[in-house]
Amino acid sequence: MPTLILVRHGRSTANTEGLLAGWTPGVALDERGAAQAAALPGRLAGLPLSEIVTSPLQRCQETLRPLLDARPELRAHTDERIGECHYGDWSGRKLAELGNERLMEVVQAHPSAAAFPGGESMRAMQTRAAEAVREWNARVERDHGPDAVYLMCSHGDIIKSLVAEALGLHLDLFQRISVEPCSVTAIRYTRLRPFLVRLGDTGDFASLAPREEPSGDEAPVGGGAGAP
């Protein structure tokens, strides 16, 4: 079965403003995110990509633009199932404010029970994304063979949930996984089990350096902004 390359979109204006973007329209890459996207073709130069699939949201499409320009033989297929979690009434709000909501404790410690007001549950988010991957695995294998490599550009919580699903981790453990903006995660699927072969690889270790303000013990909903 194919190898899936999961790319989180580059850093966005919502990331730097501390907003939970969700499906809010008009959220673009910031200056650093654009630079991350520009570097992506070089980072993936050694991979013979057979298909590219993307979330419909602007920040993902902007992330892929340099890669598609570098590989004109490819076009991006849009799949809403790998779009961001529908955060409902939380969309567009400051993450600092959301930290005071009682639901945030559930999102952190028991996400399989979390459902966003006016939005979707985290279980539903994981299910739709995993179904999309399975369908694309079958399509890519049919059209390009079992050793094909293809790419999906998606969002932090989506990618974390797919990694958890591939590892057989309960969704309640997915907040232990971290994927930074424009990071590359690779999952090789086989008939019996998937193998996680890369996780959140940015080639940049700046985010591991101590910060002036401790990051705390909570996972950033939506994925966080990555290195400063």
One Martini backbone bead per residue (centre of mass of N, CA, C, O) as a GRO file, in nm:
protein
  228
    1MET     BB    1   0.103   0.031   0.009
    2PRO     BB    2   0.112   0.347   0.054
    3THR     BB    3   0.271   0.659   0.106
    4LEU     BB    4   0.213   0.915   0.346
    5ILE     BB    5   0.224   1.270   0.320
    6LEU     BB    6   0.212   1.498   0.588
    7VAL     BB    7   0.114   1.844   0.569
    8ARG     BB    8   0.137   2.119   0.734
    9HIS     BB    9   0.065   2.414   0.733
   10GLY     BB   10   0.171   2.704   0.746
   11ARG     BB   11   0.207   2.977   0.902
   12SER     BB   12  -0.042   3.180   1.039
   13THR     BB   13  -0.222   3.449   1.137
   14ALA     BB   14  -0.364   3.289   1.364
   15ASN     BB   15  -0.118   3.181   1.507
   16THR     BB   16   0.010   3.469   1.579
   17GLU     BB   17  -0.280   3.570   1.718
   18GLY     BB   18  -0.417   3.333   1.887
   19LEU     BB   19  -0.617   3.173   1.698
   20LEU     BB   20  -0.907   2.984   1.624
   21ALA     BB   21  -0.984   2.923   1.307
   22GLY     BB   22  -1.072   2.693   1.142
   23TRP     BB   23  -1.323   2.798   0.894
   24THR     BB   24  -1.220   3.069   0.865
   25PRO     BB   25  -1.202   3.302   0.647
   26GLY     BB   26  -0.890   3.442   0.531
   27VAL     BB   27  -0.660   3.248   0.625
   28ALA     BB   28  -0.325   3.309   0.608
   29LEU     BB   29  -0.013   3.335   0.549
   30ASP     BB   30   0.261   3.432   0.676
   31GLU     BB   31   0.580   3.510   0.631
   32ARG     BB   32   0.686   3.241   0.743
   33GLY     BB   33   0.490   3.056   0.591
   34ALA     BB   34   0.585   3.134   0.307
   35ALA     BB   35   0.875   3.031   0.351
   36GLN     BB   36   0.800   2.740   0.410
   37ALA     BB   37   0.663   2.687   0.136
   38ALA     BB   38   0.915   2.756  -0.043
   39ALA     BB   39   1.084   2.504   0.087
   40LEU     BB   40   0.926   2.241   0.013
   41PRO     BB   41   1.034   2.143  -0.264
   42GLY     BB   42   1.322   2.079  -0.156
   43ARG     BB   43   1.242   1.873   0.069
   44LEU     BB   44   1.074   1.691  -0.172
   45ALA     BB   45   1.262   1.622  -0.422
   46GLY     BB   46   1.301   1.294  -0.366
   47LEU     BB   47   0.990   1.266  -0.431
   48PRO     BB   48   0.752   1.060  -0.609
   49LEU     BB   49   0.476   1.210  -0.663
   50SER     BB   50   0.138   1.112  -0.750
   51GLU     BB   51  -0.028   1.285  -0.532
   52ILE     BB   52  -0.250   1.566  -0.437
   53VAL     BB   53  -0.392   1.667  -0.124
   54THR     BB   54  -0.648   1.901   0.005
   55SER     BB   55  -0.754   2.130   0.178
   56PRO     BB   56  -0.977   2.405   0.126
   57LEU     BB   57  -0.799   2.590   0.277
   58GLN     BB   58  -0.600   2.856   0.224
   59ARG     BB   59  -0.338   2.771   0.385
   60CYS     BB   60  -0.298   2.510   0.219
   61GLN     BB   61  -0.293   2.623  -0.071
   62GLU     BB   62  -0.048   2.809  -0.020
   63THR     BB   63   0.154   2.586   0.059
   64LEU     BB   64   0.133   2.435  -0.235
   65ARG     BB   65   0.210   2.632  -0.463
   66PRO     BB   66   0.520   2.584  -0.497
   67LEU     BB   67   0.498   2.280  -0.556
   68LEU     BB   68   0.315   2.305  -0.810
   69ASP     BB   69   0.513   2.483  -0.969
   70ALA     BB   70   0.747   2.259  -0.960
   71ARG     BB   71   0.492   2.045  -1.043
   72PRO     BB   72   0.300   2.059  -1.324
   73GLU     BB   73   0.198   1.750  -1.336
   74LEU     BB   74   0.042   1.845  -1.088
   75ARG     BB   75  -0.259   1.826  -0.891
   76ALA     BB   76  -0.504   1.935  -0.672
   77HIS     BB   77  -0.703   1.768  -0.443
   78THR     BB   78  -1.008   1.825  -0.292
   79ASP     BB   79  -1.077   1.751   0.069
   80GLU     BB   80  -1.294   1.803   0.330
   81ARG     BB   81  -1.204   1.566   0.530
   82ILE     BB   82  -0.912   1.737   0.575
   83GLY     BB   83  -1.026   1.947   0.723
   84GLU     BB   84  -1.079   2.120   0.969
   85CYS     BB   85  -1.206   2.148   1.249
   86HIS     BB   86  -1.528   2.205   1.376
   87TYR     BB   87  -1.552   2.465   1.619
   88GLY     BB   88  -1.763   2.668   1.580
   89ASP     BB   89  -1.799   2.896   1.835
   90TRP     BB   90  -1.472   2.897   1.854
   91SER     BB   91  -1.428   3.038   1.607
   92GLY     BB   92  -1.197   3.312   1.620
   93ARG     BB   93  -1.090   3.274   1.896
   94LYS     BB   94  -0.913   3.308   2.170
   95LEU     BB   95  -0.713   3.091   2.333
   96ALA     BB   96  -0.702   3.236   2.608
   97GLU     BB   97  -1.011   3.226   2.649
   98LEU     BB   98  -1.061   2.914   2.611
   99GLY     BB   99  -0.907   2.822   2.872
  100ASN     BB  100  -1.179   2.895   3.054
  101GLU     BB  101  -1.323   2.665   2.945
  102ARG     BB  102  -1.454   2.365   3.040
  103LEU     BB  103  -1.402   2.209   2.770
  104MET     BB  104  -1.089   2.219   2.760
  105GLU     BB  105  -1.038   1.988   2.957
  106VAL     BB  106  -1.157   1.775   2.768
  107VAL     BB  107  -0.976   1.823   2.521
  108GLN     BB  108  -0.716   1.741   2.679
  109ALA     BB  109  -0.813   1.459   2.848
  110HIS     BB  110  -1.110   1.384   2.666
  111PRO     BB  111  -1.157   1.408   2.337
  112SER     BB  112  -1.373   1.179   2.282
  113ALA     BB  113  -1.594   1.384   2.446
  114ALA     BB  114  -1.561   1.617   2.243
  115ALA     BB  115  -1.784   1.897   2.164
  116PHE     BB  116  -1.850   2.161   1.968
  117PRO     BB  117  -2.023   2.437   1.967
  118GLY     BB  118  -2.163   2.421   1.652
  119GLY     BB  119  -2.005   2.157   1.579
  120GLU     BB  120  -1.778   1.901   1.633
  121SER     BB  121  -1.636   1.615   1.701
  122MET     BB  122  -1.338   1.451   1.744
  123ARG     BB  123  -1.433   1.182   1.637
  124ALA     BB  124  -1.542   1.282   1.364
  125MET     BB  125  -1.280   1.397   1.262
  126GLN     BB  126  -1.118   1.131   1.257
  127THR     BB  127  -1.306   0.960   1.082
  128ARG     BB  128  -1.303   1.129   0.819
  129ALA     BB  129  -0.995   1.124   0.777
  130ALA     BB  130  -0.953   0.814   0.772
  131GLU     BB  131  -1.141   0.763   0.532
  132ALA     BB  132  -0.984   0.928   0.329
  133VAL     BB  133  -0.721   0.768   0.342
  134ARG     BB  134  -0.832   0.494   0.255
  135GLU     BB  135  -0.937   0.587  -0.021
  136TRP     BB  136  -0.664   0.698  -0.126
  137ASN     BB  137  -0.501   0.445  -0.104
  138ALA     BB  138  -0.667   0.285  -0.313
  139ARG     BB  139  -0.636   0.484  -0.549
  140VAL     BB  140  -0.326   0.496  -0.564
  141GLU     BB  141  -0.275   0.194  -0.600
  142ARG     BB  142  -0.442   0.160  -0.860
  143ASP     BB  143  -0.288   0.400  -1.031
  144HIS     BB  144   0.042   0.355  -0.903
  145GLY     BB  145   0.080   0.152  -0.686
  146PRO     BB  146   0.216   0.018  -0.383
  147ASP     BB  147   0.483   0.237  -0.394
  148ALA     BB  148   0.348   0.489  -0.358
  149VAL     BB  149   0.349   0.854  -0.329
  150TYR     BB  150   0.165   1.081  -0.118
  151LEU     BB  151  -0.013   1.398  -0.054
  152MET     BB  152  -0.115   1.586   0.242
  153CYS     BB  153  -0.283   1.893   0.324
  154SER     BB  154  -0.323   2.009   0.661
  155HIS     BB  155  -0.391   1.981   1.010
  156GLY     BB  156  -0.306   1.940   1.326
  157ASP     BB  157  -0.548   1.764   1.438
  158ILE     BB  158  -0.564   1.577   1.200
  159ILE     BB  159  -0.276   1.460   1.206
  160LYS     BB  160  -0.280   1.358   1.496
  161SER     BB  161  -0.521   1.161   1.451
  162LEU     BB  162  -0.377   0.987   1.231
  163VAL     BB  163  -0.143   0.895   1.402
  164ALA     BB  164  -0.307   0.757   1.622
  165GLU     BB  165  -0.448   0.557   1.430
  166ALA     BB  166  -0.184   0.421   1.322
  167LEU     BB  167  -0.085   0.341   1.633
  168GLY     BB  168  -0.342   0.264   1.815
  169LEU     BB  169  -0.447   0.519   1.951
  170HIS     BB  170  -0.622   0.679   2.151
  171LEU     BB  171  -0.766   0.984   2.131
  172ASP     BB  172  -0.684   1.064   2.431
  173LEU     BB  173  -0.359   1.070   2.320
  174PHE     BB  174  -0.320   1.296   2.088
  175GLN     BB  175  -0.200   1.540   2.268
  176ARG     BB  176   0.102   1.408   2.262
  177ILE     BB  177   0.113   1.528   1.983
  178SER     BB  178   0.344   1.700   1.750
  179VAL     BB  179   0.279   1.960   1.490
  180GLU     BB  180   0.419   2.176   1.292
  181PRO     BB  181   0.452   2.403   1.078
  182CYS     BB  182   0.540   2.243   0.785
  183SER     BB  183   0.537   1.961   0.859
  184VAL     BB  184   0.656   1.617   0.828
  185THR     BB  185   0.456   1.324   0.779
  186ALA     BB  186   0.499   0.959   0.776
  187ILE     BB  187   0.297   0.688   0.629
  188ARG     BB  188   0.317   0.339   0.605
  189TYR     BB  189   0.123   0.121   0.431
  190THR     BB  190  -0.026  -0.195   0.495
  191ARG     BB  191  -0.213  -0.473   0.515
  192LEU     BB  192  -0.177  -0.486   0.853
  193ARG     BB  193   0.002  -0.209   0.891
  194PRO     BB  194   0.120   0.081   1.007
  195PHE     BB  195   0.401   0.319   0.959
  196LEU     BB  196   0.590   0.540   1.141
  197VAL     BB  197   0.860   0.742   0.981
  198ARG     BB  198   0.743   1.034   1.044
  199LEU     BB  199   0.750   1.330   1.280
  200GLY     BB  200   0.738   1.658   1.257
  201ASP     BB  201   0.933   1.748   1.018
  202THR     BB  202   1.147   2.053   0.971
  203GLY     BB  203   1.471   2.087   1.017
  204ASP     BB  204   1.401   2.247   1.294
  205PHE     BB  205   1.527   2.314   1.640
  206ALA     BB  206   1.418   2.582   1.775
  207SER     BB  207   1.164   2.465   1.939
  208LEU     BB  208   1.362   2.323   2.165
  209ALA     BB  209   1.421   2.570   2.292
  210PRO     BB  210   1.414   2.766   2.536
  211ARG     BB  211   1.173   2.970   2.685
  212GLU     BB  212   1.064   3.240   2.848
  213GLU     BB  213   0.788   3.092   2.825
  214PRO     BB  214   0.628   2.848   2.927
  215SER     BB  215   0.421   2.606   2.764
  216GLY     BB  216   0.323   2.386   2.931
  217ASP     BB  217   0.065   2.106   2.957
  218GLU     BB  218  -0.081   2.200   2.701
  219ALA     BB  219  -0.242   2.155   2.409
  220PRO     BB  220  -0.270   2.304   2.112
  221VAL     BB  221  -0.531   2.404   1.959
  222GLY     BB  222  -0.465   2.331   1.614
  223GLY     BB  223  -0.114   2.317   1.685
  224GLY     BB  224   0.020   2.580   1.667
  225ALA     BB  225   0.314   2.796   1.577
  226GLY     BB  226   0.584   2.719   1.679
  227ALA     BB  227   0.846   2.864   1.601
  228PRO     BB  228   0.956   3.199   1.632
   0.00000   0.00000   0.00000
